[in-house]
Structure formats: structure tokens, C-alpha cells
Tab-separated table of C-alpha atoms in Angstrom:
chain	number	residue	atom	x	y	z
A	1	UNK	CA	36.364	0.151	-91.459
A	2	UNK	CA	37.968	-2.690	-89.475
A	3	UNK	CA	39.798	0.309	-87.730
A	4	UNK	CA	36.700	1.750	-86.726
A	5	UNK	CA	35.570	-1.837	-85.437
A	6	UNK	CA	38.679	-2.459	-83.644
A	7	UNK	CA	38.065	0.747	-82.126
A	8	UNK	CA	34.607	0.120	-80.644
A	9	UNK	CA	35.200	-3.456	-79.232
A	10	UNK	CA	38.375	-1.709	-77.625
A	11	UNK	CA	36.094	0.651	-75.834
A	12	UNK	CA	33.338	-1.837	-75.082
A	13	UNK	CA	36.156	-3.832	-73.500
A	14	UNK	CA	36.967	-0.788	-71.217
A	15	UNK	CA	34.666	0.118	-70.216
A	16	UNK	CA	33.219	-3.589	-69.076
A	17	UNK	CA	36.181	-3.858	-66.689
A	18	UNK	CA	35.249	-0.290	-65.126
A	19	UNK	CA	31.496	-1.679	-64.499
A	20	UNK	CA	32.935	-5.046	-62.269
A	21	UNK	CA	33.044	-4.401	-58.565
A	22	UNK	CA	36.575	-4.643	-56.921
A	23	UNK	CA	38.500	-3.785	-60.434
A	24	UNK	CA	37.964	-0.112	-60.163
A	25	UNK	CA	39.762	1.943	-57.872
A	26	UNK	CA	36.796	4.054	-56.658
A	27	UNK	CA	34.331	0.888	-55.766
A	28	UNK	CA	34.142	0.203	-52.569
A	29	UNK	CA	32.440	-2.914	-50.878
A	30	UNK	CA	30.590	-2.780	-47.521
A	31	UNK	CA	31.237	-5.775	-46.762
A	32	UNK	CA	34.565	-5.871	-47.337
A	33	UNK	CA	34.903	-3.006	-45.085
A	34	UNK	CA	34.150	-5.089	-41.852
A	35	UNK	CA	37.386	-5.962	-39.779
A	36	UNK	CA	37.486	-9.401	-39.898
A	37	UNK	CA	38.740	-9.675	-36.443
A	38	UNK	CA	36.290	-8.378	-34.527
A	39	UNK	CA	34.770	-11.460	-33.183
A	40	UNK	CA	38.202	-13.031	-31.627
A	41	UNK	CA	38.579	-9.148	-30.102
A	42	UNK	CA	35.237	-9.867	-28.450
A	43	UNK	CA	36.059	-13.319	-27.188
A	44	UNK	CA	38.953	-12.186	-25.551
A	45	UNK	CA	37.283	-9.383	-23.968
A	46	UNK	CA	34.605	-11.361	-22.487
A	47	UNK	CA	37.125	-14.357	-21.184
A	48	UNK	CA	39.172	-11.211	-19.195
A	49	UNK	CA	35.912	-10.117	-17.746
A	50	UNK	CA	35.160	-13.435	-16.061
A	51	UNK	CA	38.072	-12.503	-13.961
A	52	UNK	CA	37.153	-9.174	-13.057
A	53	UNK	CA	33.544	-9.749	-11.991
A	54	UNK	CA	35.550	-11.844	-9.240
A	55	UNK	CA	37.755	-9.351	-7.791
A	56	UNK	CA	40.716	-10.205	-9.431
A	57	UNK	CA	43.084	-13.366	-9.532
A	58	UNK	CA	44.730	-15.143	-6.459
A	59	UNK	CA	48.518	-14.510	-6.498
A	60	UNK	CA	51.413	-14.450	-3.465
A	61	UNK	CA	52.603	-17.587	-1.238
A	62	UNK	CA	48.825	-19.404	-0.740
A	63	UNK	CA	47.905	-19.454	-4.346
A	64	UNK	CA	50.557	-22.227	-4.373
A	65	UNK	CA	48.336	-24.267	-1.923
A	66	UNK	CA	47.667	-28.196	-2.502
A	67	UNK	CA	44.955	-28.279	-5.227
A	68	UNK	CA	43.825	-32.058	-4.573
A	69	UNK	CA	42.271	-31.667	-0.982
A	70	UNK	CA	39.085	-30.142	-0.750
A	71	UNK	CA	37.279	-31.974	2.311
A	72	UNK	CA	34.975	-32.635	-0.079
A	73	UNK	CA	33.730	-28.708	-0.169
A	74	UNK	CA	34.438	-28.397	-4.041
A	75	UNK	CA	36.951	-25.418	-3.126
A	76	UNK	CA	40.300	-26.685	-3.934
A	77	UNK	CA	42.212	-23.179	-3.848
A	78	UNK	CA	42.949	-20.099	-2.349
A	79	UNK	CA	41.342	-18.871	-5.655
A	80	UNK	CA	38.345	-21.198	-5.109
A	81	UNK	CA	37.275	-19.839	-1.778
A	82	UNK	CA	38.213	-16.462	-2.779
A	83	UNK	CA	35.895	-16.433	-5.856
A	84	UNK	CA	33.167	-18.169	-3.237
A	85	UNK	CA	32.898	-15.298	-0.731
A	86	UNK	CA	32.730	-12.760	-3.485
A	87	UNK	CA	29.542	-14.999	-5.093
A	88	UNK	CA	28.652	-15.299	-1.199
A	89	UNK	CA	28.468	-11.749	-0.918
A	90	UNK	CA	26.671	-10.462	-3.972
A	91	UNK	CA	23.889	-13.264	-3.772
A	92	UNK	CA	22.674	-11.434	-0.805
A	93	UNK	CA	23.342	-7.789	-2.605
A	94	UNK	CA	19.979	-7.308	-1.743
A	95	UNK	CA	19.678	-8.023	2.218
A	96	UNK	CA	19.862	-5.550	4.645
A	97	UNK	CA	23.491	-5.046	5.412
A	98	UNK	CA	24.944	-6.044	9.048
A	99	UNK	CA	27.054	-4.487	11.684
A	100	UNK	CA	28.513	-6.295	14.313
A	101	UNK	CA	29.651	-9.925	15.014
A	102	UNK	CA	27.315	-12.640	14.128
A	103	UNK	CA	24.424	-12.495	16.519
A	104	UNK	CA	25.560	-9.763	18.636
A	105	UNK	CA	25.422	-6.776	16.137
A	106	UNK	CA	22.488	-5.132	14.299
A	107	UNK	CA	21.490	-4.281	10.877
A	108	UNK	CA	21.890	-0.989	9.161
A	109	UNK	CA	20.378	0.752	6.124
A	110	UNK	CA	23.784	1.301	4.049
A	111	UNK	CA	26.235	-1.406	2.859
A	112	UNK	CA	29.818	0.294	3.358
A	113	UNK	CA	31.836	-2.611	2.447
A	114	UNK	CA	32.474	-3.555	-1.124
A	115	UNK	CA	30.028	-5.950	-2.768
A	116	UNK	CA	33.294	-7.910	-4.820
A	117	UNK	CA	36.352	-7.905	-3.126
A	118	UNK	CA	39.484	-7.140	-4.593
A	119	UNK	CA	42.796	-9.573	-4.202
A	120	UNK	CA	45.379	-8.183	-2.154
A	121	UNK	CA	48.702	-10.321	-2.356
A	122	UNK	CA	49.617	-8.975	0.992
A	123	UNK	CA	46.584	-9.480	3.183
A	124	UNK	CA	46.842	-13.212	1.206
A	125	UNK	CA	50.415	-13.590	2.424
A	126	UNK	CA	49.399	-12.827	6.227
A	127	UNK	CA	46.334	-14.877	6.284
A	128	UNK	CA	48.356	-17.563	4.603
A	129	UNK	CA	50.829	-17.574	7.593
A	130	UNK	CA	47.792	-17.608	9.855
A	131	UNK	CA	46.828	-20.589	8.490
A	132	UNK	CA	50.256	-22.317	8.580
A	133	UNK	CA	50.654	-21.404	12.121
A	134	UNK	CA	47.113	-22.937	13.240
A	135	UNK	CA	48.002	-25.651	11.513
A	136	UNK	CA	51.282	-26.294	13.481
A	137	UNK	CA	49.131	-26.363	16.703
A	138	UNK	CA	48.804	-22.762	17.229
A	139	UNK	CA	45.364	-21.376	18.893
A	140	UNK	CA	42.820	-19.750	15.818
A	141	UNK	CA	42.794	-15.690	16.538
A	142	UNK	CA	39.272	-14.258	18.234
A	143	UNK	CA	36.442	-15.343	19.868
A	144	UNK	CA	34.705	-19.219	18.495
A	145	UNK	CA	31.191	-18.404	16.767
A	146	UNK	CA	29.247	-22.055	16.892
A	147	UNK	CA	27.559	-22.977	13.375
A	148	UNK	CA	24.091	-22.074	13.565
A	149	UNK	CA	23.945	-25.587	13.402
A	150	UNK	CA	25.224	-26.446	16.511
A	151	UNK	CA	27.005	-29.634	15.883
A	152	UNK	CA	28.788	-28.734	12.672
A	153	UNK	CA	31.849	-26.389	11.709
A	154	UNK	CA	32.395	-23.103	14.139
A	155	UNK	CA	34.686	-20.605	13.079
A	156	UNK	CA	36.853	-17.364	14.905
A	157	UNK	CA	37.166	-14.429	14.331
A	158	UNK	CA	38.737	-11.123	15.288
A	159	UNK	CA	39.618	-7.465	14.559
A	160	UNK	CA	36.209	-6.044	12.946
A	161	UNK	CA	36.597	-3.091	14.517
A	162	UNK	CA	39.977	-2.319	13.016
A	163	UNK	CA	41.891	-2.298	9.550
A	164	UNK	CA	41.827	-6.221	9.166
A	165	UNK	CA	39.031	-8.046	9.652
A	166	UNK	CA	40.403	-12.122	9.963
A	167	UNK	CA	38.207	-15.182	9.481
A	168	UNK	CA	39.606	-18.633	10.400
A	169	UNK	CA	37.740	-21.677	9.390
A	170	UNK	CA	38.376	-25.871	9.813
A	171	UNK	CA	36.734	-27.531	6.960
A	172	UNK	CA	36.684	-31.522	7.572
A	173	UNK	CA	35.820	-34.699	5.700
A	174	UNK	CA	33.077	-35.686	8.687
A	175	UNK	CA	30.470	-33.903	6.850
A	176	UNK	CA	31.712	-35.602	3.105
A	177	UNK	CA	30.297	-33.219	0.888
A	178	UNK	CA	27.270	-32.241	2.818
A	179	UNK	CA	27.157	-28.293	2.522
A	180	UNK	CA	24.424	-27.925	5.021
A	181	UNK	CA	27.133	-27.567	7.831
A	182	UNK	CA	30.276	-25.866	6.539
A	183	UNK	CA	31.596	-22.843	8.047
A	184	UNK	CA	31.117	-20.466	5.336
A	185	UNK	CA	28.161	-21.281	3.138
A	186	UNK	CA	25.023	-19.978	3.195
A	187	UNK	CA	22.808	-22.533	5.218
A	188	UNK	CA	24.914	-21.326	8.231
A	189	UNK	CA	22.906	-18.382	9.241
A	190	UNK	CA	26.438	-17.273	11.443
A	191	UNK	CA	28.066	-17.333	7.779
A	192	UNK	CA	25.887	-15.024	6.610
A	193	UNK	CA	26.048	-12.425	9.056
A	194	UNK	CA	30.004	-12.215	9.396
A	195	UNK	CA	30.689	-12.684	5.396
A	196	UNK	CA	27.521	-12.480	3.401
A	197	UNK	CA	26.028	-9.613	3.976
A	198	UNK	CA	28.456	-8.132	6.556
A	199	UNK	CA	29.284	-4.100	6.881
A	200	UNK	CA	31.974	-3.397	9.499
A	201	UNK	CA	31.747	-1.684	12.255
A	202	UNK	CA	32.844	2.184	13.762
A	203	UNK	CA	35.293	3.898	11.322
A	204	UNK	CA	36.638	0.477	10.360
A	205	UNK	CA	33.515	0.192	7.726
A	206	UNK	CA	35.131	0.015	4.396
A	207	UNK	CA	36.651	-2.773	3.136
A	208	UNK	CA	37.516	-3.716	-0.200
A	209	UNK	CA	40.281	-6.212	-0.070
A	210	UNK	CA	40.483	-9.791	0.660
A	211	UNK	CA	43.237	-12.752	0.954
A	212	UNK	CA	42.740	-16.031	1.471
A	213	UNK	CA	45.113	-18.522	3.111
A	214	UNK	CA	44.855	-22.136	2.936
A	215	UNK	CA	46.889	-24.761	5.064
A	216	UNK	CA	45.790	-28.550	4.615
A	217	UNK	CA	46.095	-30.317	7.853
A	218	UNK	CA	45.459	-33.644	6.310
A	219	UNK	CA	43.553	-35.569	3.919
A	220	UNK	CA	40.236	-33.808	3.583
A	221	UNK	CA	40.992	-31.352	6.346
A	222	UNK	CA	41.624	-27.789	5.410
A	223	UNK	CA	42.257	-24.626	7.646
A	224	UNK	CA	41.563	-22.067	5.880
A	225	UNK	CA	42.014	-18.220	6.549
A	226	UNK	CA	40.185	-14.754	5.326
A	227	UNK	CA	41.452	-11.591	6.212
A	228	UNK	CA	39.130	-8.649	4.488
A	229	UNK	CA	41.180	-4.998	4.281
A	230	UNK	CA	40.876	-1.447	3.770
């Protein structure tokens, strides 16, 4: 009799440990299942992104340019002004593109030119020695475009109708952080027809690339350099 007892609680025993979850080997639980890294793979995909939706990350001889002067423009780096020509360009994704030099050109029904520019290290390394060599005293390339605002900043340019198309640009401290004026934003209506919403011109219609060069002439005074490529 106490056999046959023995017998039963053994079996009642058994098969209590087959009925817990996680104790036998054919339970499975769903939740369990769920990689528990799959939020930090997210994170780190959306931090990478950031990057790309710019264009890519400044590299060759400017991104080593002085980080403290910004003539009071908020754009203390090659990166910087990069980053703020791409945002330039795809605010006004939706305006009729232009062809031509500012003012003297006319508008067309196709944009040919990338929206985002890409880096290029080598177009950055050239329009970083453009910058060096205004800086020294040497003559910006191309013809002077006045500010739509006639009193504030000007800038030159050159070469639209070839493989490089090169910006050059004099931000100063005389405006001290008043945007209204500055070469390359927005409120300059000169601005926004050689950057913003420009398209090239002839067969020379299809850039993609851009470097940036930056040469600080003194405190709060910054010559700066684009030079968009095919």
C-alpha cells in the first residue's frame, strides 16, 4: 500500500514540473523570443542617418579649420557651412529651379543638380587653398555679385558653365549676428539664386559634390569657399 502511495505522489510530482513554463524542453515563450537588442540596433541606425541626410561628413585639410570664429554667423566649420547649403538647398526643394548667374539667368522646369550634396575631400582640399590664398591678399575668382541688399556682404563667383562651380564669400563681425545681410542665407535673394535653388547651366548641369574651405582672416572675419562638382 505505501508502495502504491509512493508511487502516485511520484507521478503527481512529474508531472507538475512538466505543466511549469520554461522547465520543459518543448515550451516556448513569446516573449522570451524577442531579441533584446533591438532597440540599441535602432538607435544606432537612426544617429548614422543624421549624417547621411547631410551629404556626408567634412573630411581633408579644411575640416581642421579654427572652430572658435564664426563672425557671429553660428557656422563655426567647414562642416557647419557644408551642412547649411545642403538645408539651404532642400528648403527651397520646391521652387522653380534656376539657370544662370544670379540675376542674369532664367528659370527652368527641371532641377538637374542634386538636392543634398555629397562631400568630396578633393573639391574641399581646392576650395580650401582658395580660401588660404584670398586670405593672403590674393584677388577672389569671378565676377562680384552685390547682396541684394546693397550695403551688406557680396560674394564671386566663377566657372558655372564648367565642371566646378566656385563660390567665395567674406563673412564679417560688422553685421554681429544679424543674418539679414550675410552672403549665403536666404534673405539675400542673390543667395538664393546661385545656391538655393540653383541648376547649372549647358552640359555642366549636374552636380552632386561639394567642398567647403574656410580661412579666418581675423577675429570674426571668415573667407570662406564652395566649390560644387560633378
Amino acid at each position: 500500500m505505501k508502495r502504491n502511495i509512493v508511487c502516485i505522489v511520484v507521478i503527481i510530482v512529474f508531472g507538475l514540473i512538466l505543466a511549469v513554463p520554461g522547465c520543459g524542453g518543448s515550451h516556448k515563450s513569446g516573449r522570451g523570443s524577442s531579441p533584446s537588442y533591438g532597440s540599441t540596433g535602432g538607435t544606432g541606425t537612426g544617429t548614422g542617418g543624421t549624417g547621411g541626410s547631410n551629404g556626408g561628413s567634412a573630411g581633408g585639410s579644411g575640416a581642421a579649420a579654427n572652430t572658435t570664429n564664426d563672425a557671429n554667423t553660428g557656422l563655426f566649420t567647414v562642416q557647419d557651412m557644408f551642412n547649411d547649403i545642403n538645408n539651404f538647398r532642400r528648403e527651397y526643394s520646391d521652387h522653380s529651379p534656376y539657370d544662370g548667374y544670379p540675376w542674369q539667368g532664367y528659370f527652368r522646369n527641371e532641377m538637374t543638380w542634386s538636392r543634398t550634396m555629397t562631400w568630396d575631400d578633393a573639391l574641399a582640399d581646392e576650395a580650401q587653398a582658395e580660401a588660404e590664398a584670398v586670405r593672403a591678399g590674393g584677388s577672389p575668382k569671378g565676377e562680384r555679385f552685390p547682396n541684394q541688399h546693397q550695403e551688406h556682404e557680396p560674394f564671386w563667383a566663377c566657372g558655372l558653365d564648367s565642371p566646378k562651380f566656385m563660390i567665395t564669400g567674406k563673412s564679417t563681425n560688422e553685421l554681429d549676428g544679424n543674418m539679414h545681410g550675410r552672403w549665403h542665407t536666404k534673405a539675400n535673394g542673390t543667395a538664393r539664386e546661385g545656391i538655393a535653388y540653383q541648376t547649372g547651366t549647358g552640359e555642366y548641369c549636374h552636380k552632386t559634390m561639394l567642398g567647403v574651405g574656410k580661412a579666418d582672416l581675423a577675429d570674426n572675419e571668415i573667407w570662406w569657399v564652395l566649390i560644387f562638382g560633378e
